[in-house]
Coordinates of C-alpha atoms and ligand atoms in Angstrom, one line a residue:
M69 CA -15.0 -34.8 -11.8
T70 CA -15.5 -35.6 -8.1
T71 CA -18.5 -34.5 -6.2
A72 CA -18.0 -33.1 -2.6
T73 CA -20.1 -35.1 -0.1
R74 CA -22.1 -33.2 2.4
V75 CA -23.1 -35.0 5.6
R76 CA -26.1 -33.4 7.3
P77 CA -28.5 -34.3 10.1
A78 CA -31.5 -36.4 9.1
D79 CA -34.0 -33.7 10.2
A80 CA -36.9 -32.4 8.2
A81 CA -34.6 -30.1 6.1
G82 CA -32.3 -33.0 5.4
V83 CA -35.2 -35.2 4.3
A84 CA -36.4 -32.4 2.0
D85 CA -32.9 -32.0 0.5
A86 CA -32.7 -35.8 -0.1
V87 CA -36.0 -35.9 -1.8
A88 CA -35.2 -32.9 -4.1
R89 CA -32.0 -34.6 -5.1
L90 CA -33.6 -37.9 -5.8
V91 CA -36.2 -36.2 -8.0
R92 CA -33.3 -34.6 -9.9
G93 CA -31.7 -38.1 -10.5
E94 CA -28.9 -37.8 -7.9
V95 CA -27.9 -40.5 -5.4
V96 CA -28.2 -40.0 -1.7
A97 CA -27.0 -42.1 1.3
L98 CA -29.7 -42.8 3.8
P99 CA -29.9 -44.6 7.2
T100 CA -32.0 -47.7 7.6
E101 CA -32.5 -49.9 10.6
T102 CA -30.0 -52.4 9.1
V103 CA -27.2 -50.6 7.3
Y104 CA -26.9 -47.3 5.4
G105 CA -28.2 -47.5 1.8
L106 CA -27.2 -45.6 -1.3
A107 CA -30.6 -44.6 -2.8
A108 CA -31.8 -43.5 -6.2
D109 CA -35.2 -43.1 -7.8
A110 CA -35.9 -46.7 -9.1
C111 CA -37.7 -45.2 -12.1
Q112 CA -34.8 -43.1 -13.5
A113 CA -32.2 -45.0 -15.5
A114 CA -29.5 -42.3 -15.1
A115 CA -30.0 -42.2 -11.4
V116 CA -29.7 -46.0 -11.0
A117 CA -26.6 -46.0 -13.2
R118 CA -25.1 -43.6 -10.7
I119 CA -25.5 -46.2 -7.9
F120 CA -23.6 -48.8 -9.9
A121 CA -20.9 -46.2 -10.8
A122 CA -20.4 -44.9 -7.2
K123 CA -20.1 -48.5 -5.8
G124 CA -18.2 -50.0 -8.7
R125 CA -20.9 -52.6 -8.6
P126 CA -21.0 -55.3 -11.4
P127 CA -24.1 -54.7 -13.5
D128 CA -25.2 -58.3 -13.0
N129 CA -25.9 -57.7 -9.3
P130 CA -29.5 -56.5 -8.8
L131 CA -30.6 -53.9 -6.2
I132 CA -33.2 -54.1 -3.5
V133 CA -36.2 -51.9 -4.2
H134 CA -37.3 -50.1 -1.0
V135 CA -41.0 -49.2 -0.6
A136 CA -43.0 -47.5 2.2
D137 CA -45.4 -50.3 2.6
M138 CA -47.4 -53.1 0.9
A139 CA -49.6 -50.6 -1.0
M140 CA -46.5 -49.3 -2.8
A141 CA -45.2 -52.8 -3.4
R142 CA -48.3 -54.3 -4.8
G143 CA -47.8 -53.2 -8.5
L144 CA -44.1 -54.1 -8.5
A145 CA -44.4 -57.9 -8.1
R146 CA -46.8 -60.9 -8.3
W147 CA -47.7 -61.6 -4.7
S148 CA -48.5 -65.2 -3.5
P149 CA -50.4 -65.7 -0.3
E150 CA -47.2 -66.8 1.4
A151 CA -45.4 -63.7 0.4
A152 CA -48.2 -61.4 1.5
R153 CA -48.3 -63.1 4.9
L154 CA -44.6 -62.5 5.4
A155 CA -44.8 -58.9 4.4
Q156 CA -47.9 -58.4 6.7
A157 CA -45.9 -59.9 9.6
F158 CA -42.5 -58.4 9.2
W159 CA -42.9 -55.1 7.3
P160 CA -41.6 -52.5 7.9
G161 CA -38.5 -54.5 8.9
P162 CA -35.4 -56.4 7.9
L163 CA -37.0 -58.8 5.5
T164 CA -36.4 -58.7 1.7
L165 CA -38.7 -60.8 -0.4
V166 CA -37.6 -62.0 -3.9
L167 CA -40.8 -62.2 -6.0
P168 CA -41.7 -62.5 -9.7
R169 CA -41.5 -59.0 -11.1
A170 CA -44.9 -57.7 -12.3
A171 CA -45.4 -57.1 -16.0
G172 CA -45.3 -53.3 -16.4
A173 CA -43.6 -52.6 -13.0
P174 CA -42.3 -49.1 -13.3
L175 CA -38.6 -50.0 -12.5
V176 CA -35.7 -49.5 -14.8
P177 CA -34.3 -52.8 -16.0
A178 CA -30.8 -52.2 -14.4
V179 CA -32.4 -52.4 -11.0
T180 CA -33.2 -56.1 -11.4
A181 CA -30.2 -56.7 -13.6
G182 CA -32.5 -58.2 -16.2
L183 CA -33.9 -60.9 -13.9
P184 CA -37.5 -61.9 -14.0
T185 CA -37.7 -61.3 -10.2
V186 CA -37.5 -58.2 -7.9
A187 CA -36.2 -57.9 -4.4
L188 CA -38.6 -55.8 -2.2
R189 CA -38.3 -54.4 1.3
A190 CA -40.0 -51.8 3.5
P191 CA -37.3 -50.4 5.8
D192 CA -38.3 -49.7 9.4
H193 CA -36.6 -46.3 9.8
P194 CA -38.4 -43.0 10.1
V195 CA -36.0 -41.1 7.9
T196 CA -36.0 -43.4 5.0
Q197 CA -39.7 -43.9 5.4
A198 CA -40.2 -40.1 5.2
V199 CA -38.0 -39.9 2.1
I200 CA -39.9 -42.7 0.3
Q201 CA -43.3 -41.2 1.2
E202 CA -42.4 -37.7 0.2
L203 CA -40.9 -39.0 -3.1
G204 CA -44.1 -41.0 -3.6
R205 CA -42.4 -44.0 -5.2
A206 CA -39.9 -46.7 -4.7
I207 CA -36.1 -46.2 -4.3
A208 CA -33.4 -48.7 -5.3
A209 CA -30.8 -48.9 -2.5
P210 CA -27.9 -51.3 -2.0
S211 CA -25.7 -50.9 1.0
A212 CA -23.7 -47.7 0.8
N213 CA -20.2 -49.2 0.5
R214 CA -17.8 -49.8 -2.4
S215 CA -18.7 -53.1 -4.0
G216 CA -17.3 -56.0 -2.0
R217 CA -16.3 -53.9 1.0
L218 CA -17.6 -53.5 4.6
S219 CA -21.2 -52.3 5.0
P220 CA -21.7 -48.9 6.7
T221 CA -23.6 -48.8 9.9
R222 CA -22.7 -45.1 10.7
A223 CA -22.8 -42.0 8.4
Q224 CA -19.0 -41.7 8.9
H225 CA -18.5 -45.1 7.3
V226 CA -19.9 -43.9 4.0
D227 CA -17.0 -43.1 1.7
L228 CA -18.1 -43.2 -1.9
P229 CA -17.3 -41.0 -5.0
G230 CA -20.1 -39.1 -6.7
V231 CA -22.4 -39.0 -3.6
P232 CA -23.5 -35.4 -2.9
L233 CA -25.4 -36.1 0.3
V234 CA -25.3 -38.4 3.3
L235 CA -28.2 -38.1 5.8
D236 CA -26.8 -38.8 9.3
G237 CA -29.3 -40.8 11.3
G238 CA -26.8 -42.0 13.9
P239 CA -25.7 -45.7 14.2
C240 CA -28.0 -48.3 12.7
R241 CA -30.3 -50.0 15.2
L242 CA -29.7 -53.6 13.8
G243 CA -26.4 -53.2 12.1
L244 CA -26.7 -56.3 9.9
E245 CA -28.4 -56.4 6.4
S246 CA -31.9 -57.7 5.9
T247 CA -32.7 -61.4 5.6
I248 CA -33.4 -62.3 1.9
V249 CA -35.9 -65.0 1.1
R250 CA -37.7 -66.3 -1.9
P251 CA -41.1 -67.7 -0.8
E252 CA -42.4 -70.8 -2.5
A253 CA -45.7 -72.6 -1.9
D254 CA -44.1 -75.2 0.5
R255 CA -40.9 -73.6 1.7
L256 CA -38.9 -70.4 2.1
V257 CA -35.6 -70.3 0.3
L258 CA -33.0 -68.4 2.3
L259 CA -30.9 -66.4 -0.1
R260 CA -29.0 -64.4 2.6
P261 CA -29.2 -64.8 6.3
G262 CA -29.6 -61.4 8.0
A263 CA -31.1 -59.4 10.8
L264 CA -34.4 -61.4 10.9
P265 CA -33.6 -64.8 12.3
P266 CA -34.9 -67.8 10.2
E267 CA -36.7 -69.1 13.3
A268 CA -39.1 -66.1 13.2
L269 CA -39.8 -66.7 9.5
A270 CA -40.6 -70.4 10.1
K271 CA -42.9 -69.6 13.0
V272 CA -45.0 -67.1 11.2
S273 CA -45.2 -68.9 7.8
G274 CA -45.4 -72.5 9.1
L275 CA -43.0 -73.4 6.3
P276 CA -39.4 -74.8 6.5
V277 CA -36.7 -72.3 5.8
V278 CA -34.1 -74.0 3.5
P279 CA -30.7 -72.6 2.5
A280 CA -30.4 -71.7 -1.2
G281 CA -28.8 -74.6 -3.2
P282 CA -26.6 -74.1 -6.2
A283 CA -29.6 -73.7 -8.5
A284 CA -31.1 -70.8 -6.5
R285 CA -27.6 -69.2 -6.3
A286 CA -27.5 -69.2 -10.1
E287 CA -30.7 -67.1 -10.1
A288 CA -29.2 -64.6 -7.7
P289 CA -26.0 -63.4 -9.4
G290 CA -25.0 -61.2 -6.5
M291 CA -24.4 -64.3 -4.4
H292 CA -21.3 -65.1 -6.5
H293 CA -19.5 -61.9 -5.8
R294 CA -17.1 -61.4 -2.9
H295 CA -18.5 -59.4 0.0
Y296 CA -17.5 -57.7 3.2
A297 CA -13.8 -57.6 2.5
P298 CA -11.8 -55.8 5.2
T299 CA -8.5 -54.3 4.2
L300 CA -6.7 -56.7 6.6
P301 CA -6.6 -60.5 6.8
L302 CA -9.1 -61.9 9.1
D303 CA -8.9 -65.0 11.4
L304 CA -12.0 -66.7 12.8
D305 CA -12.7 -68.3 16.2
V306 CA -9.7 -66.6 17.8
T307 CA -9.4 -67.3 21.6
E308 CA -6.2 -65.4 22.5
P309 CA -4.5 -62.1 21.7
A310 CA -1.5 -61.9 19.4
P311 CA 0.9 -59.0 18.6
G312 CA -0.2 -56.9 15.7
R313 CA -3.7 -58.5 15.6
F314 CA -6.8 -56.4 16.4
W315 CA -9.0 -58.8 18.5
I316 CA -12.8 -58.5 18.2
G317 CA -14.2 -60.1 21.3
F318 CA -17.5 -61.6 22.4
G319 CA -18.7 -62.4 25.9
A320 CA -16.0 -63.2 28.4
L321 CA -13.3 -62.9 25.6
A322 CA -13.2 -59.1 25.8
G323 CA -10.6 -58.5 23.0
D324 CA -9.8 -54.9 21.8
F325 CA -13.5 -54.3 20.9
N326 CA -16.1 -56.5 22.6
L327 CA -19.1 -57.1 20.3
S328 CA -21.3 -58.0 23.3
P329 CA -19.9 -58.3 26.8
R330 CA -23.1 -60.1 27.9
G331 CA -22.7 -62.6 25.0
D332 CA -25.9 -61.4 23.2
P333 CA -26.0 -62.2 19.4
E334 CA -28.3 -59.3 18.7
E335 CA -26.0 -56.8 20.4
A336 CA -23.1 -58.4 18.6
A337 CA -24.8 -58.1 15.2
R338 CA -25.4 -54.4 15.9
H339 CA -21.7 -53.8 16.5
L340 CA -20.1 -56.1 14.0
F341 CA -19.4 -53.7 11.1
D342 CA -18.4 -51.0 13.5
A343 CA -15.9 -53.3 15.0
L344 CA -14.5 -54.2 11.6
H345 CA -14.2 -50.6 10.6
A346 CA -12.5 -49.9 13.9
A347 CA -10.0 -52.7 13.3
E348 CA -9.2 -51.3 9.8
R349 CA -8.4 -47.9 11.4
S350 CA -6.4 -49.4 14.3
G351 CA -3.0 -49.8 12.6
A352 CA -3.1 -53.5 13.3
R353 CA -1.8 -56.0 10.6
R354 CA -4.5 -58.6 11.1
I355 CA -8.0 -59.0 12.6
G356 CA -9.0 -61.9 14.8
V357 CA -12.6 -62.6 15.9
A358 CA -13.7 -64.6 19.0
P359 CA -16.0 -67.5 18.4
I360 CA -19.7 -66.6 17.9
P361 CA -22.3 -69.3 18.6
A362 CA -24.1 -70.5 15.5
E363 CA -27.6 -69.9 16.7
G364 CA -30.2 -67.2 16.1
L365 CA -28.5 -64.1 14.7
G366 CA -25.1 -65.8 15.3
L367 CA -25.7 -67.7 12.0
A368 CA -25.9 -64.4 10.0
I369 CA -22.8 -63.0 11.9
R370 CA -20.8 -66.1 11.1
D371 CA -21.9 -65.9 7.5
R372 CA -20.6 -62.3 7.2
L373 CA -17.3 -63.2 9.0
R374 CA -16.7 -66.3 6.8
R375 CA -17.2 -64.2 3.7
A376 CA -15.1 -61.4 5.1
A377 CA -12.2 -63.8 5.8
A378 CA -12.5 -65.3 2.3
A379 CA -12.7 -61.9 0.6
A380 CA -9.7 -60.6 2.6
A381 CA -7.7 -63.6 1.7
W382 CA -8.5 -63.1 -2.0
R383 CA -7.6 -59.4 -1.8
S384 CA -4.1 -60.2 -0.5
S385 CA -3.5 -63.0 -3.0
D386 CA -2.0 -62.6 -6.5
R387 CA -5.5 -62.4 -8.0
S388 CA -6.0 -59.1 -6.3
P389 CA -5.3 -56.1 -8.7
Ligands
LIG193 O1 -30.5 -54.4 4.7 C1 -30.4 -54.4 3.5 O2 -30.9 -55.2 2.8 C2 -29.6 -53.2 2.9 C3 -30.4 -51.9 3.2 C4 -29.7 -50.7 2.6 O3 -31.7 -52.1 2.9 N1 -29.4 -53.4 1.5 C5 -28.5 -54.3 1.0 O4 -28.4 -54.3 -0.3 O5 -27.9 -55.1 1.7 P1 -27.2 -55.0 -1.1 O6 -27.3 -54.5 -2.5 O7 -25.9 -54.7 -0.4 O8 -27.5 -56.5 -1.0 C6 -28.7 -56.9 -1.7 C7 -28.5 -58.4 -2.1 C8 -27.4 -58.6 -3.2 O9 -26.7 -59.7 -2.8 C9 -28.3 -58.9 -4.5 O10 -27.6 -59.8 -5.3 C10 -29.5 -59.5 -3.9 O11 -29.8 -58.7 -2.7 N2 -30.7 -59.3 -4.8 C11 -31.2 -58.2 -5.2 N3 -32.2 -58.4 -6.1 C12 -32.3 -59.8 -6.2 C13 -33.1 -60.7 -7.0 N4 -34.1 -60.2 -7.8 N5 -32.9 -62.0 -6.8 C14 -32.0 -62.5 -6.0 N6 -31.2 -61.7 -5.2 C15 -31.3 -60.3 -5.4
LIG194 MG1 -24.1 -54.9 0.3

């Protein structure tokens, strides 16, 4: 049976509707400052199962647990001083911390996919903050897209079966997922570059930010999965137009959709998924993306585009079903 999806404004009545549904064990798509998330009560096994079903998400890929603040997060993980300092500095905001899960944390096992760790984040968005506070406990929320596909940065991008409600909070302010780190005593392991640049983490913590090596990737099963696949093949570092190719521009290379005419990586991050969604709808046969400088948020943008190109190539190969 399919559920009809209702998109409604994220006003007080919309928030109340979302909370009532979460209490009943339904899933609800909510705006955050990064991307839209698909939320469920993290304490209800049937509700969390609905997230995996709606997304077609492999059960070995854990979910980020969203809290209102540090007070709500305290009982869910074992907090080191380094971790607490980062939360203090960057929450609410686009930072996800992977920490040892607290014994007795009231989270259903599927949320953490059986791992001894838990990923925690306090989103900086009034709507999702209001939902979490009215619910009074944490929500599990991956990005609200089919597993492996483009992340949604507008309510209209959310297209999932079995989701009765999407709260429309307009376009996401940052447009790129949170940065995921695992804090250690002497370094921060970067599990996913994202909307918070590594330079900011290094400055506040005084610790080096190191990319996750193969060992760390083995602890984070989600990192193996393919991500951000557009329905069209994607070419990187494209500097000229070509027939049938939707050109995503940057700076002076305007293209068909300019990520940032003034060449600002933050602005480009905000528009990236919107541009990819627009390219898919354009009727073009391929997507090309202008060069993005590999500094600041440019690193996270390039990470997404590299994965998108690889995932699109895989989709169109024989291995694709
Ligand atoms: O900005 C965001 O982080 C958005 C919004 C909705 O908050 N959420 C998001 O969730 O991007 P998702 O599920 O699309 O990506 C979460 C990533 C996955 O790659 C998952 O494997 C990883 O976080 N993750 C979750 N729990 C983990 C854990 N305990 N250890 C390592 N990685 C974990
Ligand atoms: Mg995702």
